[in-house]
Tab-separated table of C-alpha atoms and ligand atoms in Angstrom:
chain	number	residue	atom	x	y	z
A	1	MET	CA	11.878	28.967	1.703
A	2	SER	CA	13.215	27.410	5.251
A	3	LEU	CA	11.400	25.884	8.154
A	4	LEU	CA	12.558	24.842	11.424
A	5	ILE	CA	10.780	22.331	13.268
A	6	ARG	CA	11.675	23.006	16.848
A	7	GLY	CA	11.434	21.151	20.321
A	8	GLY	CA	10.654	17.719	19.307
A	9	THR	CA	11.785	14.187	19.833
A	10	VAL	CA	13.052	12.818	16.654
A	11	VAL	CA	11.498	9.203	16.230
A	12	THR	CA	13.247	7.072	13.136
A	13	HIS	CA	12.849	3.545	12.765
A	14	GLU	CA	16.230	2.744	14.743
A	15	GLN	CA	16.683	5.406	17.197
A	16	SER	CA	14.696	8.596	19.214
A	17	PHE	CA	16.108	11.574	20.065
A	18	ARG	CA	15.599	15.166	20.977
A	19	ALA	CA	16.501	17.456	18.183
A	20	ASP	CA	15.293	20.504	15.882
A	21	VAL	CA	15.204	20.007	12.151
A	22	TYR	CA	16.011	22.503	9.533
A	23	CYS	CA	14.374	22.487	6.413
A	24	VAL	CA	15.614	24.399	3.219
A	25	ASP	CA	14.372	24.065	-0.476
A	26	GLY	CA	12.258	20.742	0.293
A	27	LYS	CA	15.102	18.922	1.661
A	28	ILE	CA	16.089	18.456	5.390
A	29	ALA	CA	19.383	20.849	5.933
A	30	ALA	CA	20.458	20.249	9.487
A	31	ILE	CA	19.127	18.208	12.300
A	32	GLY	CA	20.541	18.807	16.062
A	33	GLU	CA	19.969	21.349	18.583
A	34	ASN	CA	20.493	25.288	19.174
A	35	LEU	CA	20.719	25.336	14.912
A	36	ASP	CA	21.841	28.607	13.474
A	37	VAL	CA	18.877	29.565	11.175
A	38	PRO	CA	17.839	32.723	9.616
A	39	ALA	CA	15.622	35.057	11.285
A	40	ASP	CA	12.839	34.653	8.413
A	41	ALA	CA	12.637	30.924	8.767
A	42	GLU	CA	9.319	29.967	9.489
A	43	VAL	CA	9.165	28.041	12.614
A	44	VAL	CA	6.859	24.959	13.774
A	45	ASP	CA	6.580	24.365	17.257
A	46	ALA	CA	7.140	20.777	18.062
A	47	GLY	CA	7.317	20.737	21.737
A	48	GLY	CA	6.155	17.943	24.001
A	49	GLN	CA	5.497	15.907	20.463
A	50	LEU	CA	7.559	13.461	18.223
A	51	LEU	CA	8.792	14.163	14.757
A	52	MET	CA	8.736	11.176	12.611
A	53	PRO	CA	9.278	10.306	8.771
A	54	GLY	CA	6.183	11.433	6.720
A	55	GLY	CA	4.116	8.223	6.553
A	56	ILE	CA	4.298	6.516	2.845
A	57	ASP	CA	1.239	4.240	1.876
A	58	PRO	CA	2.621	1.655	-0.942
A	59	HIS	CA	-0.919	0.737	-1.729
A	60	THR	CA	-3.764	3.111	-2.898
A	61	HIS	CA	-6.136	3.323	-5.545
A	62	MET	CA	-7.283	6.965	-6.495
A	63	GLN	CA	-10.006	7.430	-8.764
A	64	LEU	CA	-9.742	3.952	-9.986
A	65	PRO	CA	-12.294	3.071	-12.696
A	66	PHE	CA	-13.057	-0.614	-11.609
A	67	MET	CA	-16.171	-2.611	-11.856
A	68	GLY	CA	-18.107	-0.189	-13.650
A	69	THR	CA	-17.686	2.904	-11.600
A	70	VAL	CA	-14.764	5.340	-10.248
A	71	ALA	CA	-13.451	5.462	-7.063
A	72	LYS	CA	-14.686	8.660	-5.314
A	73	ASP	CA	-11.171	9.964	-3.921
A	74	ASP	CA	-9.295	11.412	-6.824
A	75	PHE	CA	-5.493	12.198	-6.670
A	76	GLU	CA	-6.654	15.840	-5.058
A	77	SER	CA	-8.795	14.257	-2.304
A	78	GLY	CA	-6.955	11.668	-1.546
A	79	THR	CA	-3.549	12.977	-1.076
A	80	ALA	CA	-5.408	15.470	1.049
A	81	ALA	CA	-6.751	12.639	3.018
A	82	GLY	CA	-3.448	11.439	3.348
A	83	LEU	CA	-1.579	14.415	4.441
A	84	ALA	CA	-4.399	14.930	7.263
A	85	GLY	CA	-3.364	11.651	8.820
A	86	GLY	CA	0.318	12.226	8.346
A	87	THR	CA	1.000	10.537	5.183
A	88	THR	CA	3.332	12.454	2.875
A	89	SER	CA	3.797	9.970	0.115
A	90	ILE	CA	1.404	7.339	-1.808
A	91	ILE	CA	2.316	4.760	-4.386
A	92	ASP	CA	-0.929	4.040	-6.632
A	93	PHE	CA	-1.322	1.672	-9.389
A	94	VAL	CA	-1.493	2.077	-13.290
A	95	ILE	CA	-3.825	-0.551	-14.290
A	96	PRO	CA	-3.999	-1.052	-18.015
A	97	ALA	CA	-6.721	-2.228	-19.585
A	98	PRO	CA	-5.833	-6.042	-21.280
A	99	GLN	CA	-4.724	-5.313	-24.659
A	100	GLN	CA	-3.947	-1.316	-23.765
A	101	SER	CA	-0.482	-0.435	-23.921
A	102	LEU	CA	1.142	-0.157	-20.818
A	103	LEU	CA	2.914	3.527	-21.390
A	104	GLU	CA	-0.452	4.694	-22.774
A	105	ALA	CA	-1.906	3.636	-19.143
A	106	TYR	CA	1.061	5.374	-17.576
A	107	HIS	CA	0.580	8.489	-19.098
A	108	GLN	CA	-3.198	8.391	-18.427
A	109	TRP	CA	-2.707	8.066	-14.798
A	110	ARG	CA	0.504	10.335	-14.804
A	111	GLY	CA	-2.253	13.321	-15.705
A	112	TRP	CA	-4.886	12.425	-13.484
A	113	ALA	CA	-2.362	12.592	-10.708
A	114	GLU	CA	-0.783	15.912	-11.308
A	115	LYS	CA	-3.925	17.696	-9.294
A	116	SER	CA	-2.167	15.826	-6.040
A	117	VAL	CA	-1.525	17.629	-2.976
A	118	ALA	CA	1.263	15.681	-1.929
A	119	ASP	CA	3.933	13.110	-3.752
A	120	TYR	CA	3.191	10.159	-5.179
A	121	SER	CA	4.403	7.263	-7.666
A	122	PHE	CA	3.295	4.031	-9.254
A	123	HIS	CA	3.701	0.563	-9.680
A	124	VAL	CA	2.430	-0.805	-13.074
A	125	ALA	CA	-0.328	-3.674	-13.402
A	126	ILE	CA	0.806	-6.529	-15.671
A	127	THR	CA	-2.917	-7.319	-16.826
A	128	TRP	CA	-2.137	-9.067	-20.267
A	129	TRP	CA	0.882	-10.372	-22.070
A	130	ASP	CA	2.840	-10.163	-25.342
A	131	ASP	CA	6.187	-8.810	-26.708
A	132	SER	CA	4.787	-5.716	-26.364
A	133	VAL	CA	4.511	-5.861	-22.671
A	134	ARG	CA	7.707	-7.088	-22.002
A	135	GLU	CA	9.412	-3.926	-24.099
A	136	GLU	CA	6.996	-1.358	-22.555
A	137	MET	CA	8.527	-2.699	-18.816
A	138	GLY	CA	11.648	-2.038	-20.053
A	139	GLU	CA	10.651	1.417	-21.028
A	140	LEU	CA	9.108	2.269	-17.462
A	141	VAL	CA	11.884	0.895	-15.795
A	142	SER	CA	14.483	2.644	-17.898
A	143	LYS	CA	12.828	5.980	-18.708
A	144	TYR	CA	9.814	6.260	-16.087
A	145	GLY	CA	10.972	5.418	-12.852
A	146	VAL	CA	8.790	2.776	-12.228
A	147	ASN	CA	10.430	-0.468	-10.321
A	148	SER	CA	7.454	-2.732	-9.586
A	149	PHE	CA	4.810	-4.505	-11.573
A	150	LYS	CA	1.678	-5.782	-10.018
A	151	HIS	CA	-0.195	-9.302	-10.784
A	152	PHE	CA	-4.118	-9.357	-9.752
A	153	MET	CA	-4.244	-13.529	-9.368
A	154	ALA	CA	-8.023	-12.601	-8.961
A	155	TYR	CA	-10.483	-11.011	-10.729
A	156	LYS	CA	-11.004	-13.531	-13.535
A	157	ASN	CA	-12.617	-12.101	-16.930
A	158	ALA	CA	-10.848	-8.863	-16.157
A	159	ILE	CA	-7.613	-8.131	-14.859
A	160	MET	CA	-6.518	-11.742	-13.960
A	161	ALA	CA	-2.772	-12.504	-14.339
A	162	THR	CA	-2.900	-16.306	-15.138
A	163	ASP	CA	0.248	-18.350	-14.271
A	164	ASP	CA	1.916	-18.444	-17.621
A	165	ILE	CA	1.869	-14.157	-17.400
A	166	LEU	CA	3.498	-14.492	-13.805
A	167	VAL	CA	6.207	-16.908	-15.008
A	168	GLU	CA	6.998	-14.538	-17.841
A	169	SER	CA	6.685	-11.401	-16.104
A	170	PHE	CA	8.340	-11.873	-13.054
A	171	SER	CA	11.325	-13.290	-15.185
A	172	ARG	CA	11.100	-10.189	-17.054
A	173	CYS	CA	11.212	-8.454	-13.502
A	174	LEU	CA	14.261	-10.340	-12.502
A	175	GLU	CA	16.263	-9.163	-16.163
A	176	LEU	CA	15.286	-5.709	-15.582
A	177	GLY	CA	15.894	-5.312	-11.497
A	178	ALA	CA	12.354	-4.254	-10.818
A	179	ILE	CA	10.058	-6.460	-7.908
A	180	PRO	CA	6.992	-8.462	-8.886
A	181	THR	CA	3.996	-7.799	-6.515
A	182	VAL	CA	1.015	-9.869	-6.445
A	183	HIS	CA	-2.888	-9.530	-5.107
A	184	ALA	CA	-2.772	-13.287	-4.033
A	185	GLU	CA	-6.092	-14.906	-4.306
A	186	ASN	CA	-7.111	-17.836	-6.777
A	187	GLY	CA	-9.165	-16.082	-9.268
A	188	GLU	CA	-10.504	-19.416	-10.248
A	189	LEU	CA	-11.707	-20.351	-7.007
A	190	VAL	CA	-13.197	-17.343	-6.587
A	191	TYR	CA	-15.397	-17.256	-9.528
A	192	HIS	CA	-16.315	-20.758	-9.079
A	193	LEU	CA	-17.474	-20.418	-5.382
A	194	GLN	CA	-19.059	-17.027	-6.465
A	195	GLN	CA	-21.174	-18.929	-8.617
A	196	GLN	CA	-21.961	-21.751	-6.170
A	197	ILE	CA	-23.383	-19.074	-3.607
A	198	LEU	CA	-25.476	-17.457	-6.018
A	199	ALA	CA	-27.144	-20.274	-6.908
A	200	LYS	CA	-27.820	-21.222	-3.272
A	201	GLY	CA	-29.742	-17.713	-3.380
A	202	ILE	CA	-27.252	-15.655	-1.484
A	203	THR	CA	-26.808	-12.601	-2.591
A	204	GLY	CA	-26.047	-10.288	0.367
A	205	PRO	CA	-22.595	-9.095	1.310
A	206	GLU	CA	-22.436	-12.042	3.442
A	207	GLY	CA	-21.580	-14.064	0.165
A	208	HIS	CA	-18.526	-11.879	-0.199
A	209	PRO	CA	-16.370	-14.052	2.330
A	210	GLN	CA	-18.206	-17.080	1.719
A	211	SER	CA	-16.662	-16.650	-1.847
A	212	ARG	CA	-12.743	-15.589	-0.778
A	213	PRO	CA	-12.144	-17.700	2.239
A	214	PRO	CA	-8.523	-17.723	3.779
A	215	VAL	CA	-7.333	-20.832	1.932
A	216	VAL	CA	-8.246	-18.767	-1.406
A	217	GLU	CA	-5.467	-16.615	-0.280
A	218	GLY	CA	-3.071	-18.827	0.904
A	219	GLU	CA	-2.975	-20.844	-1.992
A	220	ALA	CA	-2.197	-18.167	-4.140
A	221	SER	CA	0.324	-16.617	-1.659
A	222	ASN	CA	2.260	-20.125	-1.883
A	223	ARG	CA	1.861	-20.371	-5.431
A	224	ALA	CA	3.112	-16.829	-6.367
A	225	ILE	CA	5.771	-17.526	-3.909
A	226	SER	CA	6.868	-20.839	-5.629
A	227	ILE	CA	6.897	-19.514	-8.796
A	228	ALA	CA	9.397	-16.484	-7.779
A	229	ASN	CA	11.551	-18.568	-6.271
A	230	THR	CA	11.832	-21.214	-9.126
A	231	LEU	CA	12.812	-18.446	-11.203
A	232	GLY	CA	15.196	-16.637	-8.512
A	233	ALA	CA	12.938	-13.456	-8.255
A	234	PRO	CA	11.813	-11.546	-5.017
A	235	ILE	CA	8.398	-11.007	-4.559
A	236	TYR	CA	6.079	-8.572	-2.178
A	237	LEU	CA	2.643	-9.774	-1.352
A	238	VAL	CA	0.100	-6.986	-0.913
A	239	HIS	CA	-2.827	-6.423	1.216
A	240	VAL	CA	-1.788	-9.920	3.165
A	241	SER	CA	-4.902	-10.597	5.244
A	242	ALA	CA	-4.865	-14.236	6.281
A	243	GLU	CA	-2.678	-16.666	8.681
A	244	GLU	CA	-2.240	-18.915	5.805
A	245	SER	CA	-0.184	-16.113	3.882
A	246	VAL	CA	1.971	-15.193	6.907
A	247	ASP	CA	2.787	-18.985	7.404
A	248	ALA	CA	3.894	-19.189	3.703
A	249	ILE	CA	5.960	-16.178	3.950
A	250	ARG	CA	7.355	-17.278	6.953
A	251	TYR	CA	8.493	-20.414	5.462
A	252	ALA	CA	9.997	-19.216	2.457
A	253	GLN	CA	11.893	-16.643	4.203
A	254	ASN	CA	13.244	-18.828	6.485
A	255	ASN	CA	14.759	-21.014	3.635
A	256	GLY	CA	16.508	-17.723	2.454
A	257	GLN	CA	13.727	-16.529	-0.124
A	258	HIS	CA	13.434	-12.900	-0.512
A	259	VAL	CA	9.589	-12.451	0.398
A	260	PHE	CA	8.173	-9.100	1.697
A	261	GLY	CA	4.972	-8.371	2.998
A	262	GLU	CA	2.052	-5.949	3.375
A	263	CYS	CA	-0.573	-5.990	5.399
A	264	LEU	CA	-3.568	-3.320	5.875
A	265	ALA	CA	-4.484	-1.058	8.822
A	266	GLY	CA	-8.390	-2.581	8.013
A	267	HIS	CA	-7.029	-6.148	8.231
A	268	LEU	CA	-5.443	-5.319	11.456
A	269	VAL	CA	-8.298	-4.179	13.105
A	270	LEU	CA	-11.659	-5.738	11.714
A	271	ASP	CA	-13.007	-8.971	11.281
A	272	ASP	CA	-15.702	-10.469	9.103
A	273	SER	CA	-18.373	-9.984	11.743
A	274	VAL	CA	-18.877	-6.782	9.520
A	275	TYR	CA	-20.667	-8.542	6.739
A	276	GLN	CA	-23.405	-9.749	9.385
A	277	ASP	CA	-24.524	-6.341	9.684
A	278	SER	CA	-28.139	-6.244	9.271
A	279	ASP	CA	-27.929	-2.955	7.234
A	280	TRP	CA	-27.181	-3.767	4.038
A	281	GLY	CA	-25.170	-0.504	3.291
A	282	ARG	CA	-22.897	-0.802	6.254
A	283	ALA	CA	-22.052	-4.701	5.262
A	284	ALA	CA	-21.656	-3.576	1.492
A	285	ALA	CA	-19.218	-0.649	2.797
A	286	HIS	CA	-17.080	-3.279	4.086
A	287	VAL	CA	-16.462	-5.443	0.819
A	288	MET	CA	-12.657	-5.085	-0.502
A	289	SER	CA	-10.685	-8.498	-1.540
A	290	PRO	CA	-9.246	-10.316	-0.071
A	291	PRO	CA	-12.082	-9.532	2.586
A	292	PHE	CA	-12.238	-8.737	6.189
A	293	ARG	CA	-11.335	-12.028	7.998
A	294	PRO	CA	-12.732	-14.256	11.021
A	295	LYS	CA	-11.185	-13.587	14.210
A	296	GLY	CA	-7.693	-14.798	14.936
A	297	HIS	CA	-6.400	-13.729	11.273
A	298	GLN	CA	-5.461	-9.927	12.846
A	299	ASP	CA	-3.334	-11.389	15.516
A	300	ALA	CA	-1.393	-13.331	13.229
A	301	LEU	CA	-0.832	-10.282	10.978
A	302	TRP	CA	0.545	-8.464	14.271
A	303	LYS	CA	2.621	-11.164	15.104
A	304	GLY	CA	3.653	-11.020	11.381
A	305	LEU	CA	4.497	-7.240	12.081
A	306	GLN	CA	6.147	-7.795	15.563
A	307	ALA	CA	8.478	-10.779	14.019
A	308	GLY	CA	9.383	-9.057	10.456
A	309	THR	CA	7.788	-11.360	8.540
A	310	LEU	CA	5.310	-8.379	7.402
A	311	HIS	CA	7.350	-5.263	6.501
A	312	THR	CA	5.095	-2.445	5.451
A	313	THR	CA	1.408	-1.350	6.223
A	314	ALA	CA	-0.721	0.270	3.553
A	315	THR	CA	-4.480	0.835	3.303
A	316	ASP	CA	-5.774	0.176	-0.267
A	317	HIS	CA	-7.645	3.013	-0.624
A	318	CYS	CA	-10.299	2.300	-3.157
A	319	ALA	CA	-13.387	4.273	-1.976
A	320	PHE	CA	-16.640	3.746	-3.147
A	321	CYS	CA	-19.809	5.447	-1.757
A	322	SER	CA	-23.248	4.309	-0.846
A	323	GLU	CA	-24.970	4.682	-3.964
A	324	GLN	CA	-22.051	3.017	-5.992
A	325	LYS	CA	-22.036	0.175	-3.646
A	326	ALA	CA	-25.663	-0.447	-4.362
A	327	ALA	CA	-24.898	-1.656	-7.907
A	328	GLY	CA	-24.287	-4.976	-5.921
A	329	LYS	CA	-27.957	-4.582	-4.311
A	330	ASP	CA	-29.101	-7.884	-5.742
A	331	ASP	CA	-25.814	-9.498	-6.507
A	332	PHE	CA	-22.747	-9.234	-4.046
A	333	THR	CA	-20.296	-10.226	-7.074
A	334	LYS	CA	-21.096	-6.825	-8.383
A	335	ILE	CA	-20.491	-4.790	-5.018
A	336	PRO	CA	-17.286	-2.494	-6.120
A	337	ASN	CA	-14.683	-3.999	-4.008
A	338	GLY	CA	-12.698	-1.336	-1.955
A	339	THR	CA	-12.484	0.612	1.452
A	340	ALA	CA	-10.916	3.636	2.406
A	341	GLY	CA	-8.304	4.874	5.032
A	342	VAL	CA	-5.606	6.927	3.956
A	343	GLU	CA	-6.276	9.105	6.555
A	344	GLU	CA	-6.851	6.957	9.722
A	345	ARG	CA	-3.572	4.423	9.034
A	346	LEU	CA	-1.159	5.988	11.227
A	347	SER	CA	-3.853	6.852	14.230
A	348	VAL	CA	-4.982	3.434	13.930
A	349	LEU	CA	-1.655	1.679	14.026
A	350	TRP	CA	-0.596	3.754	16.556
A	351	GLN	CA	-3.656	3.187	19.118
A	352	LYS	CA	-3.978	-0.430	18.311
A	353	GLY	CA	0.077	-1.276	17.819
A	354	VAL	CA	2.016	1.649	20.197
A	355	ASN	CA	-0.467	2.087	22.474
A	356	SER	CA	-0.985	-1.714	23.237
A	357	GLY	CA	2.704	-2.163	23.298
A	358	LYS	CA	2.631	-4.542	20.339
A	359	LEU	CA	5.123	-2.042	18.512
A	360	THR	CA	7.633	0.457	19.863
A	361	PRO	CA	7.500	3.950	18.236
A	362	ASN	CA	10.682	3.030	16.182
A	363	GLU	CA	8.943	0.118	14.581
A	364	PHE	CA	6.014	2.094	13.871
A	365	VAL	CA	8.137	4.083	11.486
A	366	ALA	CA	9.416	1.318	10.129
A	367	ILE	CA	5.881	0.008	9.643
A	368	THR	CA	4.483	2.906	8.183
A	369	SER	CA	7.328	4.744	6.368
A	370	THR	CA	11.095	3.438	6.270
A	371	ASN	CA	10.517	-0.293	5.007
A	372	THR	CA	8.426	0.784	2.194
A	373	ALA	CA	11.288	3.561	0.992
A	374	LYS	CA	13.637	0.731	1.460
A	375	ILE	CA	11.753	-2.006	-0.323
A	376	PHE	CA	10.912	0.132	-3.207
A	377	ASN	CA	14.258	1.753	-3.332
A	378	VAL	CA	13.990	5.249	-2.330
A	379	PHE	CA	15.432	5.261	1.039
A	380	PRO	CA	16.982	7.077	2.482
A	381	GLN	CA	15.299	10.009	-0.245
A	382	LYS	CA	11.900	9.111	1.573
A	383	GLY	CA	11.245	7.022	5.004
A	384	ALA	CA	14.085	9.156	6.724
A	385	ILE	CA	15.125	11.960	8.934
A	386	ALA	CA	18.584	12.457	7.522
A	387	VAL	CA	20.932	15.548	6.026
A	388	GLY	CA	19.410	15.583	2.497
A	389	SER	CA	16.359	13.428	2.679
A	390	ASP	CA	12.913	14.946	1.380
A	391	ALA	CA	11.534	17.317	4.121
A	392	ASP	CA	8.463	15.078	4.593
A	393	LEU	CA	7.882	14.746	8.343
A	394	VAL	CA	5.025	14.031	10.564
A	395	VAL	CA	4.444	16.189	13.787
A	396	TRP	CA	2.842	13.331	16.111
A	397	ASP	CA	1.074	14.569	19.587
A	398	PRO	CA	0.959	11.039	21.352
A	399	ALA	CA	-1.352	12.415	23.945
A	400	GLY	CA	-3.688	13.980	21.353
A	401	THR	CA	-7.162	12.365	21.100
A	402	LYS	CA	-9.843	12.046	18.276
A	403	THR	CA	-12.544	10.134	17.532
A	404	LEU	CA	-12.470	8.538	13.563
A	405	SER	CA	-15.502	9.306	11.743
A	406	ALA	CA	-17.073	9.829	8.471
A	407	ASP	CA	-18.271	13.051	9.939
A	408	THR	CA	-15.051	14.602	9.937
A	409	HIS	CA	-12.802	12.871	7.464
A	410	MET	CA	-11.589	14.122	4.490
A	411	SER	CA	-12.254	11.277	2.318
A	412	ASN	CA	-15.076	12.217	-0.456
A	413	ILE	CA	-17.167	9.173	0.755
A	414	ASP	CA	-20.158	8.700	3.067
A	415	PHE	CA	-18.388	5.438	5.207
A	416	ASN	CA	-15.574	5.043	7.660
A	417	ILE	CA	-14.769	1.677	8.283
A	418	PHE	CA	-13.088	2.764	11.371
A	419	GLU	CA	-16.145	5.003	12.486
A	420	GLY	CA	-16.756	5.642	16.038
A	421	MET	CA	-12.694	4.433	16.748
A	422	GLN	CA	-11.141	6.501	19.946
A	423	VAL	CA	-7.710	6.950	19.006
A	424	THR	CA	-4.927	8.490	21.320
A	425	GLY	CA	-2.011	9.700	19.393
A	426	ILE	CA	-2.759	12.222	16.288
A	427	PRO	CA	-0.798	14.192	13.782
A	428	THR	CA	-0.930	18.389	14.829
A	429	THR	CA	1.475	19.322	11.562
A	430	THR	CA	1.959	17.619	8.453
A	431	VAL	CA	5.665	18.700	6.558
A	432	ALA	CA	5.826	17.743	2.606
A	433	ASN	CA	8.487	18.871	0.328
A	434	GLY	CA	9.762	21.327	3.309
A	435	LYS	CA	6.327	23.115	3.774
A	436	VAL	CA	3.605	23.012	6.205
A	437	ALA	CA	1.051	20.998	4.032
A	438	TRP	CA	-1.598	20.676	6.831
A	439	GLN	CA	-1.773	21.778	10.175
A	440	GLU	CA	-4.299	21.584	13.243
A	441	GLY	CA	-6.939	20.472	10.699
A	442	GLU	CA	-6.617	22.817	7.888
A	443	LEU	CA	-5.070	21.599	4.496
A	444	LYS	CA	-2.061	24.020	3.249
A	445	ALA	CA	-0.925	22.261	0.509
A	446	LYS	CA	-2.449	23.226	-2.762
A	447	ALA	CA	-3.232	20.869	-5.684
A	448	GLY	CA	-0.266	20.383	-8.046
A	449	ASP	CA	2.213	20.625	-4.922
A	450	GLY	CA	2.395	16.934	-4.978
A	451	GLN	CA	5.264	15.743	-6.914
A	452	TYR	CA	5.861	12.425	-8.892
A	453	PHE	CA	8.690	10.515	-7.451
A	454	ASN	CA	11.194	7.918	-9.476
A	455	ARG	CA	11.798	4.509	-7.850
A	456	PRO	CA	15.452	3.465	-9.576
A	457	ALA	CA	16.075	0.068	-10.642
A	458	TYR	CA	17.653	-2.378	-8.195
A	459	ALA	CA	20.710	-2.591	-10.116
A	460	SER	CA	23.413	-3.987	-7.123
A	461	TYR	CA	20.754	-6.222	-5.405
A	462	TYR	CA	19.451	-8.145	-8.572
A	463	ASP	CA	23.226	-8.448	-9.772
A	464	ALA	CA	23.675	-10.271	-6.192
A	465	LEU	CA	20.643	-12.258	-6.647
A	466	LYS	CA	21.125	-13.458	-10.225
A	467	LYS	CA	24.889	-14.001	-8.963
A	468	ARG	CA	23.070	-16.294	-6.374
A	469	ASN	CA	20.891	-18.128	-8.958
A	470	GLU	CA	23.669	-19.231	-11.191
A	471	LEU	CA	25.702	-20.437	-8.389
A	472	ALA	CA	22.500	-22.301	-7.159
A	473	ALA	CA	21.603	-23.641	-10.488
A	474	PRO	CA	20.986	-27.359	-10.064
A	475	ALA	CA	23.768	-29.244	-11.331
A	476	ALA	CA	23.114	-31.348	-14.314
A	477	VAL	CA	22.444	-34.535	-13.351
A	478	LYS	CA	24.346	-37.294	-14.738
A	479	ARG	CA	22.417	-40.378	-16.121
A	480	GLY	CA	23.937	-43.596	-15.890
B	1	URQ	O1	-7.894	-5.447	-5.502
B	1	URQ	C1	-7.303	-4.321	-5.104
B	1	URQ	O2	-6.342	-4.263	-4.565
B	1	URQ	C2	-8.080	-3.365	-5.914
B	1	URQ	C3	-8.823	-3.624	-6.795
B	1	URQ	C4	-8.920	-2.249	-4.683
B	1	URQ	N1	-9.939	-3.046	-4.503
B	1	URQ	C5	-10.164	-4.066	-3.030
B	1	URQ	O3	-10.894	-4.647	-2.934
B	1	URQ	N2	-8.932	-4.676	-2.550
B	2	ZN	ZN1	-5.762	-6.014	-4.420
B	3	ZN	ZN1	-5.211	-2.644	-4.287
């Protein structure tokens, strides 16, 4: 099985050049012009188009059981939507219930993901703590290719990780060569504000952003960064949405701390006016955490991406349809939190980032694919166009146009947060594992074509970090 992608301009995170790409058995075998390929090779014509590493979405929740329901996109429909948008890999989340074995939850999610049509991996959430959690983290790293552990600082009385858990788990991550990641919102403040707002009689979706103002995220971002700094661990902040968090990350980075930041396509282009919609369903459809922010925060995120303060983009694809959202008809705290976007991310970022001049095509590749691969230690297997890398590629028509809509999207839900957005810059062919997986509106990949990919622990990187910690350990203060 071999495939030649001919006539395109290869765009990587660092350079752009005219070349054909030849793929054999799922890997990139040759890059260049006038390649010598067998007559029976399948050919994709990329003439006049760009050829980029397939998108990697580091933050999705396919078929997540959450807030009394289950997200509508499962691993088959969700990864199909990703392929339709040029995304060839996702990193999803295993979220054990408190007191549930991490390994039991991991195997549960692995079973759900077998029907994926594109590649997938898992962060594992730490939602409780005892010695068995510590042990199982070690097994997940050594045996199952997990190198990142998630901590929800929000969602009190559910999956919230309190500070004692953060300290124990971040320390364990450093021992294991794994990276801690956080959903940074102060769950105690959210809970308190929710009760206050409900007591005032505000039950609609407009109450949601009022219960999670930017400072609630900024405080938690600072706290998580400070805990990691004290322990000498790196840290990755997911769905950074507020200027306060970007500032906290920049300050830490300027002081030599290894802090990585992710932002969502949705938070880059939408603001909190969505919650003022007179239509309850439309306002509720935008209920996710952190919420869409007041105007101004979006610019801070764009500047964060341009400056390298933020490194990756994701979607937090966690799709609930209108009847599921209606569970919170009389109480906004019961509206299942989540929106979609795995299909739209690349076109939204190309339209609002590259076409606007904020990002170069090379920077686009960095923030949609390569940086995620590097941070989660799978570069250049993924996120690269290089001989030996996985043949995960997207043929991109920079002049192609489309109107984003729930009427045409692949997702199972009945709402699209980017409804009506006209984009110039769309995928025409998505290649996954060296096969045409999606082309001109038609899904070619089948359930089960997606493979789980391991993400190795960061041995050398962490050895260097630990060495630096030893050197930087505060000298014993001589009394007297
Ligand atoms: O918090 C998350 O990332 C999950 C539970 C998805 N929901 C959301 O509102 N972001
Ligand atoms: Zn989150
Ligand atoms: Zn999430």
